[in-house]
Tab-separated table of C-alpha atoms in Angstrom:
chain	number	residue	atom	x	y	z
A	1	MET	CA	48.440	31.656	69.518
A	2	GLY	CA	44.760	30.945	70.054
A	3	LYS	CA	43.943	32.236	66.457
A	4	ARG	CA	45.893	29.338	64.642
A	5	PRO	CA	43.445	26.477	65.385
A	6	THR	CA	40.621	28.669	64.127
A	7	VAL	CA	42.457	29.284	61.066
A	8	LYS	CA	43.275	25.758	60.437
A	9	LEU	CA	39.666	24.952	61.035
A	10	ALA	CA	38.469	27.432	58.417
A	11	PHE	CA	40.887	26.110	55.938
A	12	LEU	CA	39.764	22.582	56.509
A	13	LEU	CA	36.103	23.475	56.129
A	14	ALA	CA	36.877	25.344	52.790
A	15	SER	CA	38.714	22.464	51.368
A	16	LEU	CA	35.879	20.079	52.299
A	17	SER	CA	33.500	22.408	50.608
A	18	VAL	CA	35.551	22.684	47.289
A	19	GLY	CA	35.792	18.751	47.344
A	20	LEU	CA	32.256	18.471	47.685
A	21	LEU	CA	31.470	20.646	44.863
A	22	ILE	CA	33.721	18.923	42.611
A	23	PHE	CA	32.226	15.654	43.662
A	24	VAL	CA	28.576	16.820	42.912
A	25	TYR	CA	29.747	18.292	39.427
A	26	TRP	CA	31.277	14.995	38.219
A	27	GLU	CA	28.262	13.173	39.714
A	28	SER	CA	25.763	15.139	37.652
A	29	ILE	CA	27.765	14.746	34.441
A	30	ILE	CA	27.798	10.905	34.894
A	31	TRP	CA	24.095	10.967	35.902
A	32	PHE	CA	23.055	12.936	32.818
A	33	GLY	CA	25.183	10.638	30.541
A	34	ALA	CA	23.674	7.465	32.117
A	35	GLU	CA	20.279	8.623	31.496
A	36	SER	CA	20.783	7.926	27.780
A	37	MET	CA	22.721	4.790	28.172
A	38	PRO	CA	21.000	1.456	27.646
A	39	THR	CA	20.440	-0.808	30.555
A	40	PRO	CA	18.533	-4.068	30.981
A	41	ASN	CA	15.407	-1.981	31.624
A	42	ARG	CA	16.115	1.098	29.695
A	43	PRO	CA	16.293	0.808	25.710
A	44	LEU	CA	18.651	3.074	23.820
A	45	THR	CA	16.626	5.272	21.433
A	46	VAL	CA	18.398	6.738	18.482
A	47	GLY	CA	16.410	8.783	15.922
A	48	GLY	CA	13.146	7.255	17.291
A	49	ILE	CA	14.451	3.707	16.762
A	50	ASN	CA	14.450	1.410	19.749
A	51	ARG	CA	17.901	-0.168	19.950
A	52	THR	CA	17.604	-2.237	23.102
A	53	ASN	CA	20.559	-4.471	23.895
A	54	LYS	CA	19.615	-7.872	25.362
A	55	ASP	CA	23.169	-8.115	26.720
A	56	PRO	CA	23.998	-5.078	28.830
A	57	SER	CA	27.691	-5.600	28.375
A	58	GLN	CA	27.320	-4.477	24.810
A	59	ALA	CA	25.757	-1.169	25.772
A	60	VAL	CA	28.757	1.012	25.671
A	61	SER	CA	30.111	-0.463	22.488
A	62	THR	CA	26.820	0.242	20.711
A	63	VAL	CA	26.992	3.698	21.743
A	64	ARG	CA	30.591	4.075	20.529
A	65	SER	CA	29.836	2.460	17.138
A	66	GLU	CA	27.008	5.114	16.671
A	67	ASN	CA	29.438	7.942	17.598
A	68	ILE	CA	26.755	9.087	20.047
A	69	VAL	CA	27.584	11.319	23.144
A	70	PRO	CA	24.066	11.024	24.788
A	71	ALA	CA	24.041	14.338	26.723
A	72	THR	CA	24.251	16.662	23.566
A	73	MET	CA	21.179	17.192	21.334
A	74	SER	CA	23.372	17.841	18.200
A	75	ASN	CA	25.102	14.525	18.497
A	76	ARG	CA	21.838	12.737	19.007
A	77	ARG	CA	20.968	13.653	15.283
A	78	ILE	CA	24.104	12.027	13.839
A	79	PRO	CA	22.318	8.627	13.073
A	80	VAL	CA	19.675	10.533	11.104
A	81	GLN	CA	22.316	12.500	9.242
A	82	GLN	CA	24.260	9.202	8.575
A	83	HIS	CA	20.967	7.731	7.304
A	84	GLU	CA	20.505	10.460	4.944
A	85	GLU	CA	24.218	10.275	3.823
A	86	VAL	CA	23.861	6.644	3.199
A	87	GLU	CA	20.650	6.998	1.147
A	88	GLN	CA	22.540	9.754	-0.837
A	89	ARG	CA	25.359	7.362	-1.501
A	90	GLU	CA	22.940	4.639	-2.584
A	91	GLU	CA	21.314	7.178	-4.988
A	92	GLU	CA	24.661	8.282	-6.358
A	93	GLU	CA	25.765	4.532	-6.798
A	94	LEU	CA	22.338	3.923	-8.769
A	95	GLN	CA	22.907	6.875	-10.982
A	96	GLU	CA	26.409	5.524	-11.710
A	97	ASP	CA	25.101	2.122	-12.514
A	98	GLU	CA	22.467	3.855	-14.767
A	99	LYS	CA	25.154	5.798	-16.544
A	100	GLU	CA	27.105	2.555	-17.059
A	101	SER	CA	24.019	0.722	-18.419
A	102	GLY	CA	23.199	3.621	-20.835
A	103	GLY	CA	21.220	5.779	-18.383
A	104	VAL	CA	18.306	3.467	-17.982
A	105	SER	CA	17.864	0.944	-14.929
A	106	ALA	CA	16.295	-2.529	-15.349
A	107	GLU	CA	13.361	-1.220	-13.276
A	108	ASP	CA	12.921	1.730	-15.774
A	109	MET	CA	13.086	-0.631	-18.705
A	110	GLU	CA	10.314	-2.745	-17.160
A	111	GLN	CA	8.204	0.201	-16.634
A	112	ARG	CA	8.601	1.250	-20.208
A	113	ALA	CA	7.635	-2.242	-21.356
A	114	ARG	CA	4.455	-2.077	-19.312
A	115	LYS	CA	3.444	1.299	-20.585
A	116	GLN	CA	4.113	0.333	-24.162
A	117	ARG	CA	2.116	-2.866	-23.789
A	118	ILE	CA	-0.900	-0.829	-22.645
A	119	GLU	CA	-0.504	1.554	-25.566
A	120	ASP	CA	-0.320	-1.350	-27.984
A	121	VAL	CA	-3.357	-3.103	-26.623
A	122	CYS	CA	-5.468	0.056	-26.404
A	123	SER	CA	-4.467	0.880	-30.166
A	124	GLU	CA	-5.583	-2.517	-31.100
A	125	MET	CA	-8.948	-2.007	-29.435
A	126	ARG	CA	-9.445	1.359	-30.863
A	127	SER	CA	-8.944	-0.105	-34.521
A	128	THR	CA	-11.089	-3.263	-34.000
A	129	HIS	CA	-13.823	-1.513	-31.977
A	130	LYS	CA	-14.059	-4.846	-30.150
A	131	PHE	CA	-14.660	-3.148	-26.795
A	132	PRO	CA	-16.501	0.103	-27.335
A	133	SER	CA	-15.797	1.282	-23.734
A	134	MET	CA	-12.096	1.409	-24.528
A	135	THR	CA	-12.609	3.849	-27.362
A	136	ARG	CA	-14.385	6.385	-25.521
A	137	SER	CA	-12.792	9.704	-24.466
A	138	PHE	CA	-12.141	10.495	-20.864
A	139	ASN	CA	-15.076	13.105	-20.855
A	140	GLN	CA	-17.434	10.269	-21.910
A	141	ILE	CA	-16.715	8.272	-18.716
A	142	PRO	CA	-19.420	8.810	-16.304
A	143	ASN	CA	-18.616	10.166	-12.804
A	144	ASN	CA	-19.794	6.994	-11.102
A	145	GLU	CA	-16.921	5.189	-12.826
A	146	LEU	CA	-14.266	7.565	-11.503
A	147	GLY	CA	-14.630	6.793	-7.826
A	148	HIS	CA	-11.316	4.835	-7.746
A	149	PHE	CA	-9.063	7.758	-8.405
A	150	ILE	CA	-7.855	9.162	-5.165
A	151	VAL	CA	-6.261	12.618	-5.315
A	152	ASP	CA	-3.500	14.017	-3.250
A	153	ASP	CA	-3.154	17.792	-4.049
A	154	LYS	CA	-0.448	18.454	-1.569
A	155	HIS	CA	2.083	16.051	-3.284
A	156	GLN	CA	0.366	16.165	-6.701
A	157	ILE	CA	-0.360	12.357	-6.786
A	158	ILE	CA	-3.316	10.364	-8.289
A	159	TYR	CA	-3.699	6.710	-7.171
A	160	CYS	CA	-6.226	4.457	-8.970
A	161	TYR	CA	-6.976	1.579	-6.586
A	162	VAL	CA	-7.870	-1.863	-7.635
A	163	PRO	CA	-9.259	-4.118	-4.726
A	164	LYS	CA	-7.323	-7.125	-3.781
A	165	VAL	CA	-4.024	-5.521	-5.109
A	166	ALA	CA	-2.494	-4.160	-1.957
A	167	CYS	CA	-5.140	-1.338	-1.948
A	168	THR	CA	-5.206	-1.213	1.811
A	169	ARG	CA	-1.426	-0.196	2.054
A	170	TRP	CA	-1.561	2.412	-0.803
A	171	LYS	CA	-4.786	4.024	0.541
A	172	SER	CA	-3.137	4.516	3.963
A	173	VAL	CA	-0.220	5.994	2.178
A	174	MET	CA	-2.446	8.378	0.311
A	175	ILE	CA	-4.047	9.308	3.748
A	176	ILE	CA	-0.585	10.107	5.340
A	177	LEU	CA	0.517	12.140	2.332
A	178	SER	CA	-2.561	14.142	2.200
A	179	GLN	CA	-2.780	14.388	6.008
A	180	SER	CA	-6.576	14.243	5.640
A	181	GLN	CA	-7.236	11.987	8.775
A	182	ILE	CA	-6.372	13.026	12.390
A	183	SER	CA	-5.116	10.260	14.831
A	184	PRO	CA	-7.397	10.427	18.143
A	185	LEU	CA	-4.296	9.334	20.116
A	186	THR	CA	-2.007	12.093	19.038
A	187	GLY	CA	-4.378	14.720	17.716
A	188	LYS	CA	-2.136	14.945	14.690
A	189	PRO	CA	-2.214	13.468	11.113
A	190	TYR	CA	-1.313	9.688	10.896
A	191	THR	CA	2.290	9.159	10.176
A	192	ALA	CA	2.551	5.431	9.702
A	193	PRO	CA	0.292	2.950	7.642
A	194	LYS	CA	-0.068	0.466	10.359
A	195	GLU	CA	-1.587	3.187	12.709
A	196	ILE	CA	-4.556	3.735	10.644
A	197	PRO	CA	-7.664	1.555	11.465
A	198	ARG	CA	-9.100	-0.357	8.409
A	199	ASP	CA	-12.585	1.255	8.663
A	200	ILE	CA	-10.813	4.552	8.148
A	201	ILE	CA	-8.815	3.320	5.429
A	202	HIS	CA	-11.645	1.976	3.436
A	203	ASN	CA	-14.174	4.739	4.366
A	204	ARG	CA	-14.878	6.783	1.071
A	205	ILE	CA	-14.962	9.945	3.296
A	206	SER	CA	-11.258	9.538	4.035
A	207	HIS	CA	-10.304	10.217	0.307
A	208	LEU	CA	-10.623	12.798	-2.216
A	209	THR	CA	-11.910	10.942	-5.474
A	210	PHE	CA	-12.848	11.927	-8.994
A	211	ASP	CA	-16.333	11.385	-8.453
A	212	LYS	CA	-16.708	14.068	-5.656
A	213	PHE	CA	-15.383	16.704	-8.177
A	214	MET	CA	-18.706	17.696	-9.380
A	215	HIS	CA	-19.845	18.620	-5.800
A	216	ILE	CA	-16.587	20.662	-5.317
A	217	TYR	CA	-15.903	22.246	-8.681
A	218	GLY	CA	-19.468	22.226	-10.416
A	219	SER	CA	-19.094	22.930	-14.038
A	220	GLN	CA	-15.316	23.016	-13.799
A	221	SER	CA	-14.986	19.445	-12.456
A	222	ARG	CA	-13.856	17.783	-15.733
A	223	SER	CA	-11.419	20.732	-16.336
A	224	GLN	CA	-9.928	20.040	-13.083
A	225	MET	CA	-9.680	16.417	-13.555
A	226	LYS	CA	-7.850	17.013	-16.956
A	227	THR	CA	-5.332	19.383	-15.456
A	228	LYS	CA	-4.559	17.115	-12.608
A	229	LEU	CA	-4.148	14.137	-14.779
A	230	GLN	CA	-1.687	16.026	-16.920
A	231	THR	CA	0.378	17.370	-14.162
A	232	TYR	CA	0.217	14.961	-11.222
A	233	THR	CA	2.061	11.742	-10.917
A	234	LYS	CA	-0.387	8.838	-11.593
A	235	PHE	CA	-0.060	5.246	-10.564
A	236	LEU	CA	-1.814	1.965	-10.064
A	237	PHE	CA	-1.138	-1.760	-9.110
A	238	VAL	CA	-2.431	-4.727	-10.845
A	239	ARG	CA	-2.510	-8.542	-10.366
A	240	ASP	CA	-3.065	-11.795	-12.307
A	241	PRO	CA	-6.753	-11.491	-12.831
A	242	PHE	CA	-7.422	-15.197	-11.986
A	243	VAL	CA	-5.441	-15.026	-8.792
A	244	ARG	CA	-7.217	-11.809	-7.898
A	245	LEU	CA	-10.463	-13.561	-8.196
A	246	ILE	CA	-9.299	-16.205	-5.978
A	247	SER	CA	-8.168	-13.809	-3.297
A	248	ALA	CA	-11.518	-11.904	-3.557
A	249	PHE	CA	-13.497	-15.137	-3.088
A	250	ARG	CA	-11.306	-16.192	-0.030
A	251	ASP	CA	-11.609	-12.761	1.597
A	252	LYS	CA	-15.229	-11.897	0.888
A	253	LEU	CA	-17.032	-15.266	0.396
A	254	GLY	CA	-14.876	-17.882	2.052
A	255	LYS	CA	-15.225	-16.591	5.532
A	256	PRO	CA	-18.413	-15.284	7.555
A	257	ASP	CA	-18.426	-11.600	6.366
A	258	GLN	CA	-21.905	-10.545	7.168
A	259	TYR	CA	-22.261	-7.845	4.565
A	260	PHE	CA	-20.935	-9.977	1.685
A	261	TYR	CA	-22.935	-13.044	2.889
A	262	MET	CA	-26.274	-11.145	2.757
A	263	ARG	CA	-25.326	-9.364	-0.526
A	264	PHE	CA	-23.909	-12.115	-2.502
A	265	GLY	CA	-23.247	-15.272	-0.399
A	266	SER	CA	-26.768	-16.118	0.336
A	267	LYS	CA	-28.007	-15.374	-3.417
A	268	ILE	CA	-25.280	-17.606	-4.594
A	269	LEU	CA	-26.346	-20.506	-2.298
A	270	ARG	CA	-29.881	-20.124	-3.204
A	271	HIS	CA	-29.606	-19.769	-7.012
A	272	TYR	CA	-26.572	-22.109	-7.578
A	273	GLY	CA	-26.466	-24.259	-4.436
A	274	HIS	CA	-30.037	-24.858	-4.487
A	275	VAL	CA	-30.443	-24.111	-0.664
A	276	SER	CA	-34.009	-23.060	0.043
A	277	SER	CA	-33.669	-22.058	3.685
A	278	LEU	CA	-30.620	-20.204	5.066
A	279	PRO	CA	-29.849	-18.455	8.496
A	280	ASN	CA	-29.611	-14.661	8.226
A	281	ILE	CA	-26.361	-14.540	10.297
A	282	ALA	CA	-23.180	-15.357	8.355
A	283	GLU	CA	-21.530	-17.222	11.268
A	284	GLU	CA	-24.457	-19.425	11.871
A	285	ALA	CA	-24.626	-20.252	8.229
A	286	PHE	CA	-20.910	-21.231	8.105
A	287	ALA	CA	-21.247	-23.266	11.340
A	288	ALA	CA	-24.026	-25.234	9.638
A	289	GLY	CA	-21.993	-25.942	6.607
A	290	PHE	CA	-23.786	-23.463	4.379
A	291	LYS	CA	-21.084	-21.493	2.537
A	292	PRO	CA	-20.570	-20.650	-1.332
A	293	THR	CA	-18.037	-22.871	-3.138
A	294	PHE	CA	-15.597	-21.431	-5.706
A	295	GLN	CA	-17.411	-23.259	-8.483
A	296	GLN	CA	-20.698	-21.603	-7.474
A	297	PHE	CA	-18.899	-18.288	-7.361
A	298	ILE	CA	-17.566	-18.671	-10.847
A	299	THR	CA	-20.997	-19.857	-12.154
A	300	TYR	CA	-22.442	-16.670	-10.615
A	301	LEU	CA	-20.099	-14.517	-12.495
A	302	LEU	CA	-20.742	-16.226	-15.802
A	303	ASP	CA	-24.478	-16.268	-15.560
A	304	PRO	CA	-25.863	-14.205	-18.384
A	305	LYS	CA	-29.081	-13.759	-16.616
A	306	ARG	CA	-27.390	-12.149	-13.537
A	307	LYS	CA	-28.865	-8.792	-12.991
A	308	GLU	CA	-26.545	-7.560	-10.327
A	309	VAL	CA	-23.734	-5.278	-11.318
A	310	LEU	CA	-20.294	-6.768	-10.301
A	311	THR	CA	-18.797	-5.486	-7.121
A	312	GLU	CA	-15.503	-3.620	-7.344
A	313	HIS	CA	-13.839	-6.679	-5.799
A	314	TRP	CA	-14.279	-8.800	-8.907
A	315	LEU	CA	-14.829	-6.080	-11.454
A	316	GLN	CA	-12.081	-5.872	-14.268
A	317	ALA	CA	-9.156	-3.530	-13.379
A	318	TYR	CA	-9.397	-1.880	-16.760
A	319	ARG	CA	-13.018	-0.911	-15.906
A	320	LEU	CA	-11.969	0.728	-12.791
A	321	CYS	CA	-8.867	2.468	-13.761
A	322	HIS	CA	-9.400	3.134	-17.604
A	323	PRO	CA	-5.861	2.821	-18.737
A	324	CYS	CA	-6.659	3.482	-22.362
A	325	GLN	CA	-8.065	6.968	-21.287
A	326	VAL	CA	-5.423	7.667	-18.434
A	327	LYS	CA	-1.713	7.602	-19.250
A	328	TYR	CA	-0.187	6.254	-16.081
A	329	ASP	CA	3.358	7.348	-14.955
A	330	PHE	CA	3.899	4.188	-12.963
A	331	ILE	CA	2.261	0.701	-13.416
A	332	GLY	CA	3.073	-1.618	-10.331
A	333	GLN	CA	2.435	-5.360	-10.177
A	334	HIS	CA	1.487	-7.416	-7.087
A	335	GLU	CA	3.826	-10.149	-7.984
A	336	THR	CA	6.739	-7.638	-7.736
A	337	PHE	CA	5.262	-5.567	-4.978
A	338	ASN	CA	8.252	-4.999	-2.710
A	339	THR	CA	10.567	-4.024	-5.759
A	340	ASP	CA	7.922	-2.011	-7.470
A	341	ALA	CA	6.842	-0.098	-4.158
A	342	LYS	CA	10.548	0.925	-3.487
A	343	GLN	CA	10.828	2.349	-6.920
A	344	LEU	CA	7.498	4.064	-6.671
A	345	LEU	CA	8.347	5.819	-3.440
A	346	LYS	CA	11.481	7.173	-5.007
A	347	LEU	CA	9.415	8.517	-7.964
A	348	LEU	CA	7.038	10.256	-5.654
A	349	LYS	CA	9.900	11.657	-3.582
A	350	VAL	CA	8.684	10.446	-0.234
A	351	VAL	CA	10.945	7.508	0.354
A	352	LYS	CA	13.175	9.370	3.079
A	353	TRP	CA	10.240	9.689	5.504
A	354	LEU	CA	7.458	7.251	4.524
A	355	HIS	CA	7.880	3.493	5.222
A	356	LEU	CA	5.687	1.057	3.487
A	357	PRO	CA	5.423	-2.421	5.059
A	358	SER	CA	6.430	-5.351	2.790
A	359	ALA	CA	3.811	-7.554	1.334
A	360	TYR	CA	1.768	-9.449	3.712
A	361	PRO	CA	2.379	-13.167	4.477
A	362	ASN	CA	-0.162	-15.891	3.369
A	363	LEU	CA	-0.963	-14.162	0.126
A	364	THR	CA	-2.858	-15.847	-2.400
A	365	GLU	CA	-0.033	-17.387	-4.678
A	366	THR	CA	-0.132	-17.583	-8.545
A	367	SER	CA	0.743	-21.194	-8.169
A	368	TRP	CA	-2.677	-21.818	-6.758
A	369	VAL	CA	-4.588	-21.106	-9.932
A	370	ARG	CA	-4.153	-24.674	-11.206
A	371	ASP	CA	-5.401	-26.213	-7.876
A	372	TRP	CA	-8.502	-23.816	-7.516
A	373	PHE	CA	-9.486	-24.159	-11.209
A	374	ASN	CA	-9.115	-27.889	-11.442
A	375	GLN	CA	-12.841	-28.004	-10.194
A	376	ILE	CA	-14.036	-25.616	-12.951
A	377	PRO	CA	-14.977	-27.104	-16.267
A	378	ILE	CA	-12.553	-26.092	-19.201
A	379	GLU	CA	-15.381	-24.389	-21.090
A	380	ALA	CA	-16.310	-22.240	-18.130
A	381	GLN	CA	-12.496	-21.274	-17.730
A	382	ARG	CA	-12.482	-20.229	-21.294
A	383	LYS	CA	-15.510	-18.089	-20.740
A	384	LEU	CA	-14.024	-16.605	-17.540
A	385	TYR	CA	-10.818	-15.748	-19.472
A	386	LYS	CA	-12.834	-13.881	-22.245
A	387	MET	CA	-14.499	-11.895	-19.367
A	388	TYR	CA	-11.212	-10.898	-17.946
A	389	GLU	CA	-9.193	-11.016	-21.297
A	390	LEU	CA	-8.365	-7.382	-21.457
A	391	ASP	CA	-6.756	-7.293	-17.939
A	392	PHE	CA	-4.712	-10.299	-18.969
A	393	LYS	CA	-3.525	-8.537	-22.310
A	394	LEU	CA	-3.231	-4.845	-20.901
A	395	PHE	CA	-0.985	-5.886	-17.999
A	396	GLY	CA	0.987	-8.717	-19.495
A	397	TYR	CA	-0.432	-11.673	-17.830
A	398	PRO	CA	-0.093	-14.959	-19.685
A	399	LYS	CA	-3.215	-16.967	-20.467
A	400	PRO	CA	-3.697	-19.634	-17.916
A	401	ASP	CA	-2.564	-23.223	-18.491
A	402	GLY	CA	-5.099	-25.528	-19.706
A	403	ILE	CA	-7.154	-22.895	-21.650
A	404	ALA	CA	-6.487	-23.685	-25.323
A	405	ASP	CA	-7.035	-21.087	-28.158
A	406	GLU	CA	-10.351	-21.550	-29.813
C-alpha cells in the first residue's frame, strides 16, 4: 500500500516534465518566427530592402502578402524570385509589343535616328572638308585626345564621358562594373553609385582609359583599341550645347571653386572684368563681390587671342568623343536621361543587379537658355553657335531661338 503514493508522484512528475518540454518547444518556434516579424522598433527586411511598417498592426498582413515564412531561408528568397519573374514578364510583354509594332520599339527607332543623323553629318563633313579633324582616321587621333574613353574589359563596355552630361553617374557605374575600386568600409568592390566618393569617381587613376594603353600594350596599343571598339558595346551621353555651357559656368565659375577660380575665374576677371587686384582665395573673392559674369565667360570663350586650351568642361563633345571615327552602339541624351538610362542598362545586360539613380533635381533646364543669353549680344551668340555648331548638328539639337541664319 505504501508504494501507490510513490507511483502517483512519479507519474505526476513525468507528466509535468512532458508538458514543460512541449511548452518550451512551441515557445522556441514562436520566438524564432518573431525574430523576423516587423515591430515598431524592428524593420522587416526582404531581399535586402527595408520594409518597415509605421503601423505595427499591418505587420502580419504585410508578411502574408509577401508569402514569407520568416524562419525558413528558402522562403526568404521568394521576393527576389518574384522580382525576377516580374522582370521576365515585363521583358516578354515588351517583346510582344515590339512584334506587334513590326519588331522595333519607339526607343530603338529613336536610337536609329540618332545614329543616322551622325552618319549623315559626318558624311557631309568629309565631302566638304569644312572640319579637317572630322575627316581624319582613328589612328590619326593623338593619345592625349583619347582620355575620355573608359574601358570595362569584364563586361566589354566602352563609355566616352562628356563633362556636365551625367558623367558622375556613368563613371560610378563603370567603377562598379569593372570592380576597380575597393570600399574601405566593406573591403569589397563598390556595389552602388551613391556609395562612391566623388574624388574617387573623378580620379583618373580609378579608370582604364585609351590614353593609358600605350603604357600597357606598347606598340600594340592601337590594335587593342581597334579590337575593343569593334567588339565592345560603346555609348555616350550628350546635351544641348548651350545648356551644357550654362551648367559648366554655374558649377565651375558661379561658385567659389578654388581650382577653377585660380585657373580661369581670376584670369577672366582681370582680362574681361578689368579687375586689377584680386584675393587669392576664391571664397574671399566671392565674398567681396569678385566673381565672373556669364557674359565675361562667353567673351573669354570667343576671344581669338585666348592662348589657353579649353578645359574638358566646355570643350565640344565631338572633340572629346570623336563620333565620326567611333561608331557608337548607344547615344543617350541628357534631356531624356531616365528613359535612355533604363534602355541602356538593358542593352548592357546589367539592369537586374545595377540600380542607377534618377536624374538629379535642380538641373540646368533647356528653358533657361533664353534668360541666360538675353545679356549676350546677338553677334556673340552667333559666333558661339558657330563654335559649337557641330555638336548641335551631330546630336540633333535645334539652333537656339533668336539666332538668325546669316
